[in-house]
mmCIF file of C-alpha atoms and ligand atoms in Angstrom:
data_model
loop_
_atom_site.group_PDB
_atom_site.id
_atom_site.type_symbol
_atom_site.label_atom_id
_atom_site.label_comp_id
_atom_site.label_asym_id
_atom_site.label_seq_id
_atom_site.Cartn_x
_atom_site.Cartn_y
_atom_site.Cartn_z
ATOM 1 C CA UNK A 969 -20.876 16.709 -11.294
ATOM 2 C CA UNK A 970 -18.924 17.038 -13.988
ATOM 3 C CA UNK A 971 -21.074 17.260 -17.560
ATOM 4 C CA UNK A 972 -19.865 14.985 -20.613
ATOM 5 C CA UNK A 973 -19.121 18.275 -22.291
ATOM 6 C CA UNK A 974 -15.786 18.414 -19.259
ATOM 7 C CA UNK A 975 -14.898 15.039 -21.026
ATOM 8 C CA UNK A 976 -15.198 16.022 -24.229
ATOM 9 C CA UNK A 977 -12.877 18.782 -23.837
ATOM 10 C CA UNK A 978 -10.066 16.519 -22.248
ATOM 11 C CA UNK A 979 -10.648 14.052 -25.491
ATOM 12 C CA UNK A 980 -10.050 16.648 -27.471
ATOM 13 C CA UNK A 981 -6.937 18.023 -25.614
ATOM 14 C CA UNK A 982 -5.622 14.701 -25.556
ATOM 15 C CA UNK A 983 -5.869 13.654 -29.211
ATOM 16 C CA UNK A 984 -4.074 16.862 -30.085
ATOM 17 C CA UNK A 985 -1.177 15.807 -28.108
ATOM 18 C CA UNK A 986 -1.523 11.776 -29.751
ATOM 19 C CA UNK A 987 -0.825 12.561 -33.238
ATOM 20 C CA UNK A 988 -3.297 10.041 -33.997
ATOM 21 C CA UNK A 989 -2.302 7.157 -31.761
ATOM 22 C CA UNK A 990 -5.756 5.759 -30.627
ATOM 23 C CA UNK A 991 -4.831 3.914 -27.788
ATOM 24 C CA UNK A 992 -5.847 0.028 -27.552
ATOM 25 C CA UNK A 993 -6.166 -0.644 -23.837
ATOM 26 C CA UNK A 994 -5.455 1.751 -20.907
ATOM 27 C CA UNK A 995 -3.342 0.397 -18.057
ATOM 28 C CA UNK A 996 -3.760 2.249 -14.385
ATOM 29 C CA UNK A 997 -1.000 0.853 -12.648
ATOM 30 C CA UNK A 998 -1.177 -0.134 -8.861
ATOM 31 C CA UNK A 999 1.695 1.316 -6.416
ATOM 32 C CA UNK A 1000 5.027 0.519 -7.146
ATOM 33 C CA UNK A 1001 4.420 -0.377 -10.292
ATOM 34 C CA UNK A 1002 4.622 2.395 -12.191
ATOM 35 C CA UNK A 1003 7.445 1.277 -14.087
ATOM 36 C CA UNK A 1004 5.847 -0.019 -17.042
ATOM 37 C CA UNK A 1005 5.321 3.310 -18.014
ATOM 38 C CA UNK A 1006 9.167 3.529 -18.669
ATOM 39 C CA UNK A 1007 8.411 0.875 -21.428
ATOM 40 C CA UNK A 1008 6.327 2.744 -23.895
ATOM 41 C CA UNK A 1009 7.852 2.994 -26.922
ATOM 42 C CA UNK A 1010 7.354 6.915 -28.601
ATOM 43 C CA UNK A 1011 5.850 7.889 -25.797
ATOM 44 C CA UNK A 1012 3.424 11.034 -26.052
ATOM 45 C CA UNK A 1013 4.123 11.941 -22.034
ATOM 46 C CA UNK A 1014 1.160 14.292 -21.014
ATOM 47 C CA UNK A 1015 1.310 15.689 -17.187
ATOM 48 C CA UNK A 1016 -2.198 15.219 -15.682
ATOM 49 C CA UNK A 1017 -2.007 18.938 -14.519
ATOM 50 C CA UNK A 1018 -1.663 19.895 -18.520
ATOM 51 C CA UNK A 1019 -5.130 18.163 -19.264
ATOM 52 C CA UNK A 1020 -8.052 19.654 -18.551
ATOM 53 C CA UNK A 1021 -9.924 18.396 -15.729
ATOM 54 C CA UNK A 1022 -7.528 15.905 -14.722
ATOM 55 C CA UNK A 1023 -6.979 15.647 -10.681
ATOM 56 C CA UNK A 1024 -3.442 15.106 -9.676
ATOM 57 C CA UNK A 1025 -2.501 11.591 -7.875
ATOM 58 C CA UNK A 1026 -0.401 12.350 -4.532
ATOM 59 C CA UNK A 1027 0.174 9.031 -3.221
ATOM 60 C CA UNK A 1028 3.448 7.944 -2.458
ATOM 61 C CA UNK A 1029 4.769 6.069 -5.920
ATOM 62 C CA UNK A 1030 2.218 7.239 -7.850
ATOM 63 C CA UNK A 1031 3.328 10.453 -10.811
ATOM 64 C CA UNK A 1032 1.044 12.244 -12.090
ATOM 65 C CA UNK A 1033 1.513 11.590 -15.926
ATOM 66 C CA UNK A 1034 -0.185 10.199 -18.751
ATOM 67 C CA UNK A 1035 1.994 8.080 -21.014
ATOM 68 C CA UNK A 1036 0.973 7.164 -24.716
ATOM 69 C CA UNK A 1037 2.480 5.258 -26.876
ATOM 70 C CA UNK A 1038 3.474 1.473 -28.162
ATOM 71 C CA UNK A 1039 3.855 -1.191 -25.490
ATOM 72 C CA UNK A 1040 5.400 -4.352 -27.371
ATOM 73 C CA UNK A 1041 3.489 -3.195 -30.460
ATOM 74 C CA UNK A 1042 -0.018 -2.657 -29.023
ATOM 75 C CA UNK A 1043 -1.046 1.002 -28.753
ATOM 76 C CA UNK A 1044 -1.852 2.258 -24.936
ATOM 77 C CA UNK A 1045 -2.275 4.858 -22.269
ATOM 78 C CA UNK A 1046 -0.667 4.054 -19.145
ATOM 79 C CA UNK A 1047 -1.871 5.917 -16.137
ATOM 80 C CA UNK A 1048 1.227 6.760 -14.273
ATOM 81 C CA UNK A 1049 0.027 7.526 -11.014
ATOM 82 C CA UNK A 1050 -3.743 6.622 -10.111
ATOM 83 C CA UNK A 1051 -6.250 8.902 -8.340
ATOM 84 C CA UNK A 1052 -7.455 7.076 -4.824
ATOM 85 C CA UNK A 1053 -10.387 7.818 -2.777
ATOM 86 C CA UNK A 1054 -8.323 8.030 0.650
ATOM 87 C CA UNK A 1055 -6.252 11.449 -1.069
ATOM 88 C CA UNK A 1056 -10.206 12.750 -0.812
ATOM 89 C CA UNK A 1057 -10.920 12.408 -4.440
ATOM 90 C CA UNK A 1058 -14.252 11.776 -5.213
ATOM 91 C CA UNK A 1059 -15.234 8.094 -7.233
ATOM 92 C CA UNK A 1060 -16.225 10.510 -10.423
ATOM 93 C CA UNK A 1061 -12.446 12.187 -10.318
ATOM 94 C CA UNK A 1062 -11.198 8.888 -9.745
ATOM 95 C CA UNK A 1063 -12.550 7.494 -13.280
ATOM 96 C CA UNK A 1064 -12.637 10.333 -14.776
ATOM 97 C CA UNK A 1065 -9.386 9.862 -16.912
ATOM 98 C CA UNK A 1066 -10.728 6.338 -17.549
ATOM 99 C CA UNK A 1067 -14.128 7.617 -19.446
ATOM 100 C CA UNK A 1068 -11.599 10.387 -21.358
ATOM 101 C CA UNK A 1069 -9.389 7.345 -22.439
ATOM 102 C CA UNK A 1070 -12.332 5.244 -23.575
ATOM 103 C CA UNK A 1071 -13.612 8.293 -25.739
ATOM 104 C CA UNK A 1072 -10.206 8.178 -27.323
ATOM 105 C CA UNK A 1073 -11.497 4.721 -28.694
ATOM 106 C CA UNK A 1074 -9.756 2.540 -25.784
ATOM 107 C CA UNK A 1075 -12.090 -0.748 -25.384
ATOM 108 C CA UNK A 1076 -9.813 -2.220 -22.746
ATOM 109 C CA UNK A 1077 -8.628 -1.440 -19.096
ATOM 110 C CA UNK A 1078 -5.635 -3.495 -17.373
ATOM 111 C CA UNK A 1079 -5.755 -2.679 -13.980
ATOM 112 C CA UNK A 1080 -3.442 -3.754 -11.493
ATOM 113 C CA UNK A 1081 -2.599 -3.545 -7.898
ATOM 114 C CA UNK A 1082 -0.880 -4.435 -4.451
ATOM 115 C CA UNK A 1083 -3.473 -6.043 -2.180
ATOM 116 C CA UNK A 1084 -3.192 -7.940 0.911
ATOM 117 C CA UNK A 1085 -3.863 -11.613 1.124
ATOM 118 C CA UNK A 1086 -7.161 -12.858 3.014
ATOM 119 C CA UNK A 1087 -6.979 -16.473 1.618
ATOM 120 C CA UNK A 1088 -4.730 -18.099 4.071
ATOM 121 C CA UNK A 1089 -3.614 -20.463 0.881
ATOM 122 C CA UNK A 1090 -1.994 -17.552 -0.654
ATOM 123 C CA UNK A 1091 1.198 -16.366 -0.622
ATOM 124 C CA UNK A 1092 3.197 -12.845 -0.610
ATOM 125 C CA UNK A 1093 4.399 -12.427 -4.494
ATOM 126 C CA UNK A 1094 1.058 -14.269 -5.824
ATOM 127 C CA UNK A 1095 -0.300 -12.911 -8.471
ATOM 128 C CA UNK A 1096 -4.723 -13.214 -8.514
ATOM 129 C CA UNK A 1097 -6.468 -12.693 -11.844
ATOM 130 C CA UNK A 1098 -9.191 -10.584 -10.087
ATOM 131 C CA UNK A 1099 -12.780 -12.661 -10.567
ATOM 132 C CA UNK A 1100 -15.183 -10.510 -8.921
ATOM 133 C CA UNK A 1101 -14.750 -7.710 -6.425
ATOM 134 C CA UNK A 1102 -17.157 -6.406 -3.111
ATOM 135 C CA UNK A 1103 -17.291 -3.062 -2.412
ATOM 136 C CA UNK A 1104 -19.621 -2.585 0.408
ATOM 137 C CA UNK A 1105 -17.990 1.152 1.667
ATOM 138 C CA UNK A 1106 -17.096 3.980 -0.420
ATOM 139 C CA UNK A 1107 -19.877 6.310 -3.108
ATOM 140 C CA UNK A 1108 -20.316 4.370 -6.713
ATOM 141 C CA UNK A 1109 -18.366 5.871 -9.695
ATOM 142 C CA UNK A 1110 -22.134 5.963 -11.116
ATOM 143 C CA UNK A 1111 -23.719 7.970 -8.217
ATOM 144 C CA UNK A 1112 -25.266 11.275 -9.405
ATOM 145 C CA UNK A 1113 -27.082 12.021 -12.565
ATOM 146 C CA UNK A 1114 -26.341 9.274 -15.101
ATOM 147 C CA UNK A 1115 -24.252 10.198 -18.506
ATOM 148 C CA UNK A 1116 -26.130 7.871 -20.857
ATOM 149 C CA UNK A 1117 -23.339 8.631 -23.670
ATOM 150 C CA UNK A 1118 -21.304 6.509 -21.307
ATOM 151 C CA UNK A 1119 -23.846 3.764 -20.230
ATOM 152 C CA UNK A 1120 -26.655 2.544 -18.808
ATOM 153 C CA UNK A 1121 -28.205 3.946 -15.462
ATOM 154 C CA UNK A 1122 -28.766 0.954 -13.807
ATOM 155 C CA UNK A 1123 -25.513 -1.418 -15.689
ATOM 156 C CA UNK A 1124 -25.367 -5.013 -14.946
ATOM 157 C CA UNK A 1125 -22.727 -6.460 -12.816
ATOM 158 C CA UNK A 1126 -22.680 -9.539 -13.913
ATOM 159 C CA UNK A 1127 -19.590 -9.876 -14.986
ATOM 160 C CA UNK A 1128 -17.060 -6.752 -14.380
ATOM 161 C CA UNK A 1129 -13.930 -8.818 -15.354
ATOM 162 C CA UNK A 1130 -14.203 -10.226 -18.643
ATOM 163 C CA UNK A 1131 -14.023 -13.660 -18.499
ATOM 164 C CA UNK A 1132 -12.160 -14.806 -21.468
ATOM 165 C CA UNK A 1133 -9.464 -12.357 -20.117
ATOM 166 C CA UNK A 1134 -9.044 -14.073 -16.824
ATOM 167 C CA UNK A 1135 -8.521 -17.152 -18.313
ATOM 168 C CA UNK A 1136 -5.773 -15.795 -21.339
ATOM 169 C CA UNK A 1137 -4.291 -13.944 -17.942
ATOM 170 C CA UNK A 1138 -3.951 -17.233 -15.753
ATOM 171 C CA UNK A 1139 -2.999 -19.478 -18.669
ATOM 172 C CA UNK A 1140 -0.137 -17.107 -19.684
ATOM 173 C CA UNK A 1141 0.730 -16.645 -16.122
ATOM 174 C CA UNK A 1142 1.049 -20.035 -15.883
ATOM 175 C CA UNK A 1143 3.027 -20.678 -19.115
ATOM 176 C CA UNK A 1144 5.453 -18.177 -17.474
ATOM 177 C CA UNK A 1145 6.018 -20.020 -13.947
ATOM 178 C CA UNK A 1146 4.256 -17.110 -11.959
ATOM 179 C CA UNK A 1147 1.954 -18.296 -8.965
ATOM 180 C CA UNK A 1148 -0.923 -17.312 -10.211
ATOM 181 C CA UNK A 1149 -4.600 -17.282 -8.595
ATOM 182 C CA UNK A 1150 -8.285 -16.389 -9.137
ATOM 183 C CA UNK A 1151 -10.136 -14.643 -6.504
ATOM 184 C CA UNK A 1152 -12.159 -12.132 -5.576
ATOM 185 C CA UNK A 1153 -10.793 -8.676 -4.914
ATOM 186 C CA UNK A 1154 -12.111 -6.813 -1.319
ATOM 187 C CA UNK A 1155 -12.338 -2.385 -1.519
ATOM 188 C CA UNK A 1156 -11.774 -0.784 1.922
ATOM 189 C CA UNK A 1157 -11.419 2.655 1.556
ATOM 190 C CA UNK A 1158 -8.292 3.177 3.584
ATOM 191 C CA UNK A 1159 -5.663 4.846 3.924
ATOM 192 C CA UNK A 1160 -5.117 2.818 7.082
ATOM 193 C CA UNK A 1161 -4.466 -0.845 6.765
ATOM 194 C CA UNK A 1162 -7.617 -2.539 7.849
ATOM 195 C CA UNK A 1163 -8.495 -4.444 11.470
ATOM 196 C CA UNK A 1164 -7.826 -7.945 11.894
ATOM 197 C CA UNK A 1165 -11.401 -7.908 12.386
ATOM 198 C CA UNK A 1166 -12.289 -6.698 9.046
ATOM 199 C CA UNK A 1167 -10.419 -9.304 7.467
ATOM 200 C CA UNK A 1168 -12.184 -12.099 9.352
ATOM 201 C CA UNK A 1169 -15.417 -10.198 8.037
ATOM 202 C CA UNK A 1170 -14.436 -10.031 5.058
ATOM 203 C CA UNK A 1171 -12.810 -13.686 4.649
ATOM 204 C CA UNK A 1172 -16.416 -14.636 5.389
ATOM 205 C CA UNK A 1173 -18.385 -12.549 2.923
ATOM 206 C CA UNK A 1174 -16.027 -14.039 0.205
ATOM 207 C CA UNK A 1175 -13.130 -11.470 -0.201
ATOM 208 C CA UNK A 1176 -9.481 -13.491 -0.979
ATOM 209 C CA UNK A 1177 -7.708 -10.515 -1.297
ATOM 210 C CA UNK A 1178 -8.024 -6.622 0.332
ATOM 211 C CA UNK A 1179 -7.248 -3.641 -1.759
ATOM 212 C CA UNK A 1180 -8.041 0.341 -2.065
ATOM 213 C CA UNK A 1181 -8.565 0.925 -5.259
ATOM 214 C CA UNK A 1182 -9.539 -0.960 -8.688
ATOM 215 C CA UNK A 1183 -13.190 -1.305 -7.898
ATOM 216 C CA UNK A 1184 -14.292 2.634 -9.242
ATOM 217 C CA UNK A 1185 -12.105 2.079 -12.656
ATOM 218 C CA UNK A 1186 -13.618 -0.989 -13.329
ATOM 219 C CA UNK A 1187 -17.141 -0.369 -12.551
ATOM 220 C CA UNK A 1188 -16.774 2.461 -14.717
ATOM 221 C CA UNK A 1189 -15.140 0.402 -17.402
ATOM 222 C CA UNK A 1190 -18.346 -1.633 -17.243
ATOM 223 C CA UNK A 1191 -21.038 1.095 -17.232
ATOM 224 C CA UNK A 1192 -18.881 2.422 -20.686
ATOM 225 C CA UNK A 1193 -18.531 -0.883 -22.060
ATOM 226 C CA UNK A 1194 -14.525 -1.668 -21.775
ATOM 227 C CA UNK A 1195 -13.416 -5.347 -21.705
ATOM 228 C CA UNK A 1196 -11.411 -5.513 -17.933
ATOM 229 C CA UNK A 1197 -8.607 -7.451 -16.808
ATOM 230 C CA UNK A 1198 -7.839 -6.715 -13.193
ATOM 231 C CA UNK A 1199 -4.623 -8.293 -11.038
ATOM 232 C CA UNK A 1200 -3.742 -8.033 -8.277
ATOM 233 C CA UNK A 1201 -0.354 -8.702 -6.333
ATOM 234 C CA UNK A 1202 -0.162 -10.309 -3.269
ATOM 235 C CA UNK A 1203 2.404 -7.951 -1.725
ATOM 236 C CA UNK A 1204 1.990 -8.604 1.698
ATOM 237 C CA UNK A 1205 -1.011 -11.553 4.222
ATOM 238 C CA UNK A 1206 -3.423 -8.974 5.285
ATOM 239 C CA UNK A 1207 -4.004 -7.724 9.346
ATOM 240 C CA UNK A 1208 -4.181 -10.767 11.391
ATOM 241 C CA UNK A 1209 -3.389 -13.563 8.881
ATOM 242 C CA UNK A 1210 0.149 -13.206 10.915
ATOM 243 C CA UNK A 1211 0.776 -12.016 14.228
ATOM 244 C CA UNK A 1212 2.667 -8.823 12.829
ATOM 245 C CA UNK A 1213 1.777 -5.483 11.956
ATOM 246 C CA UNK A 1214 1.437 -4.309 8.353
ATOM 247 C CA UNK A 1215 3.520 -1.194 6.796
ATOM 248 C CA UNK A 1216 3.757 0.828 3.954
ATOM 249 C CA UNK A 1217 7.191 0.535 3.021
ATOM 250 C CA UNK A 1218 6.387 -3.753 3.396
ATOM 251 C CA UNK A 1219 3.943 -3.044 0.463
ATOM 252 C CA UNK A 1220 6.603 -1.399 -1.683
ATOM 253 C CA UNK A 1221 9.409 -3.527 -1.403
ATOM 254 C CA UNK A 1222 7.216 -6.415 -2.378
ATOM 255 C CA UNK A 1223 5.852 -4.754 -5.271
ATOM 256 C CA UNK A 1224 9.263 -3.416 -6.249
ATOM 257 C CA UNK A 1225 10.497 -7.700 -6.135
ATOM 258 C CA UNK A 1226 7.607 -8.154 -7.819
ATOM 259 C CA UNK A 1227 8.091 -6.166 -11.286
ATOM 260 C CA UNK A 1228 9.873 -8.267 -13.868
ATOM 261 C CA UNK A 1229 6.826 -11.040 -13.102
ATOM 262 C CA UNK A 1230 4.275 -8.815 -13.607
ATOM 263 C CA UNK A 1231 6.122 -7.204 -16.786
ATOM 264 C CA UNK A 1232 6.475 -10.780 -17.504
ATOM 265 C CA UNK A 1233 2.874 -10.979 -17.550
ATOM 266 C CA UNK A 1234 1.596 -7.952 -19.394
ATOM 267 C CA UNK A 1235 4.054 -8.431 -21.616
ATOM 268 C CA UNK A 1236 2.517 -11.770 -22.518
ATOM 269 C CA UNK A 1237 -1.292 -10.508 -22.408
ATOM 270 C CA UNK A 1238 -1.334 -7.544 -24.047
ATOM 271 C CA UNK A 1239 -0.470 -8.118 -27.347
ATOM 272 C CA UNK A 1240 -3.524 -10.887 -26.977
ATOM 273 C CA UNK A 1241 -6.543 -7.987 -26.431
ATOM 274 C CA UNK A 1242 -7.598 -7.788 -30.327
ATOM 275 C CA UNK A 1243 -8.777 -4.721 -31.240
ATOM 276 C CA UNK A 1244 -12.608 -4.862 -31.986
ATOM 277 C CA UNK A 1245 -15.728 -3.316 -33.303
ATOM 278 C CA UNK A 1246 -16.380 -0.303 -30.822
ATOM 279 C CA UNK A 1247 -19.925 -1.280 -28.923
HETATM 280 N N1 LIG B 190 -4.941 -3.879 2.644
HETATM 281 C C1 LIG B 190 -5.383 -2.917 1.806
HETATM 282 N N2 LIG B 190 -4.672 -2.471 0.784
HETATM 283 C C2 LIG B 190 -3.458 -3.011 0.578
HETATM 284 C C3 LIG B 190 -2.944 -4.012 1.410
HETATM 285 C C4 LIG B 190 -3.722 -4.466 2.496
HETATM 286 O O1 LIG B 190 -3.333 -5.349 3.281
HETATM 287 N N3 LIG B 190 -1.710 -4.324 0.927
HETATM 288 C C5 LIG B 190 -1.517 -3.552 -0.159
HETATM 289 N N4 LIG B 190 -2.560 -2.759 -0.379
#
C-alpha cells in the first residue's frame, strides 16, 4: 500500500520537470494508439522509470513515457504506455500515475481503448462512447486502506462516465462521419482473449463491448473526482461472434487503420473540456 506521502513525492518530481504546465485532462491511451503522444506540442517527455514510484508498462505497443505538453491548445499529460493488470501489476500501480496527474490539478481523464465487439450490431472500426462498464473479476483500484485526500471510502458509482461528455463525444463523432456508439464497456482480466462462452455471459449481463483495461483508471478518476470520457474502438467481433479465432496482431492492425478517426475525434473534444473550479 502505497501512502499519499509516495504520491506526493511523484507530484512534486513531476512539476519540477513541467515548468508550470498544469495539465488540463490526462489521456491513457489504449494499444496502438499511442500516437497521439507524437502530437503534443512542447512536450515535457518524462520516462516513467525517471519518476518516482512509477511502474513500467511492458505490453506490446505500449512506451513507458509520460508526455506533457499542448494538444491543439489544451494543456495535457498523455500516458504513453498504460500499466495492465495481466503484466501482474496490481489495480493501485495501475492508477497510480492517474491520482499523481490529478494532484497536478488535472480534473479530466480521456481514456481510450481496443475492445472486442459483443453487440452483434456493431462493427470492427466502431467507435463506443463508453456508458457504463462491469467489472465482475479483477481487485478494485480502492481495495485496501482508503486515502480520503483522494475520495470517499465507499464512492458512488452512479455515474463513472460523465454524462455531458458522452454526449459532446457522440455528437462530435457524429459531426465527423465516424460510426459512433454508446455502450457499455465489459473488464476481463486477460491476457488471453476470452471464451466464446464468456461472451454469451457477458452479452447477457449487459456488456456490448469486452476490454482489459479502462475500468481501474476510471474508477479511480471517480473516487478523486475527475470528469471521464472513456472510448473504446471496436478493433476486432469478440470470441464466437464469428466462427474465427481472435489474434493479437488482428487487434493492432485495426487500431493502427483506426488512428486518424480517433485523432479526428480527440481532436474535436478536447479543446471542449473547460477548465473548472477544482472540487
Ligand atoms: N477482448 C478483450 N480485449 C480486447 C479484445 C477482445 O476481444 N480486443 C481488443 N482488446
Amino acid at each position: 500500500m502505497l501512502a499519499y506521502s509516495c504520491y506526493q513525492e511523484s507530484a512534486q518530481y513531476l512539476r519540477s520537470r513541467l515548468e508550470g504546465l498544469v495539465p488540463r485532462a490526462l489521456l491513457i491511451l489504449g494499444s496502438g494508439l499511442g500516437f497521439l503522444g507524437e502530437q503534443v506540442e512542447q512536450a515535457r517527455i518524462i520516462p516513467y522509470g525517471e519518476i518516482p514510484h512509477f511502474g513500467l508498462a511492458t505490453a506490446p505497443g505500449h512506451e513507458s513515457r509520460l508526455v506533457c505538453g499542448l494538444l491543439w491548445g489544451v494543456p495535457v499529460a498523455v500516458m504513453q504506455g498504460r500499466l495492465h493488470y495481466y503484466e501482474g501489476h496490481t489495480p493501485e500501480d495501475i492508477v497510480y500515475p492517474l491520482r499523481v496527474v490529478r494532484l497536478l490539478g488535472a480534473e479530466y481523464l480521456v481514456v481510450t481503448n481496443a475492445a472486442g465487439a459483443i453487440n452483434r450490431e456493431f462493427s470492427v472500426g466502431d467507435l463506443m462512447v463508453i456508458s457504463d462498464h462491469i467489472r465482475m473479476m479483477g481487485d478494485s483500484p480502492l481495495r485496501g486502506p482508503n486515502l480520503p485526500q483522494f475520495g470517499e471510502r465507499f464512492c458512488d458509482m452512479s455515474q463513472v462516465y460523465d454524462s455531458d461528455l458522452q454526449a459532446l463525444a457522440l455528437e462530435k463523432g457524429r459531426e465527423l462521419g465516424l460510426s459512433m456508439q454508446s455502450g457499455v464497456y465489459f473488464y476481463f482480466p486477460g491476457p488471453q482473449f476470452e471464451t466464446p462462452a464468456e461472451i454469451r455471459a457477458a452479452r447477457v449481463w449487459g456488456g456490448d463491448a469486452a476490454g482489459m483495461s479502462t475500468v481501474y483508471e476510471a474508477t479511480a478518476a471517480n473516487h478523486c473526482g475527475m470528469r471521464t470520457l472513456g472510448l473504446s474502438l471496436m478493433t476486432n467481433m469478440a470470441a464466437g461472434v464469428l466462427n474465427q479465432p481472435l489474434s493479437g496482431a488482428e487487434v493492432n492492425v485495426a487500431a493502427e487503420k483506426a488512428q486518424n478517426n480517433f485523432t479526428a475525434l480527440i481532436r474535436a473534444v478536447l479543446p471542449e473540456l473547460k477548465k473548472e473550479e477544482r472540487c
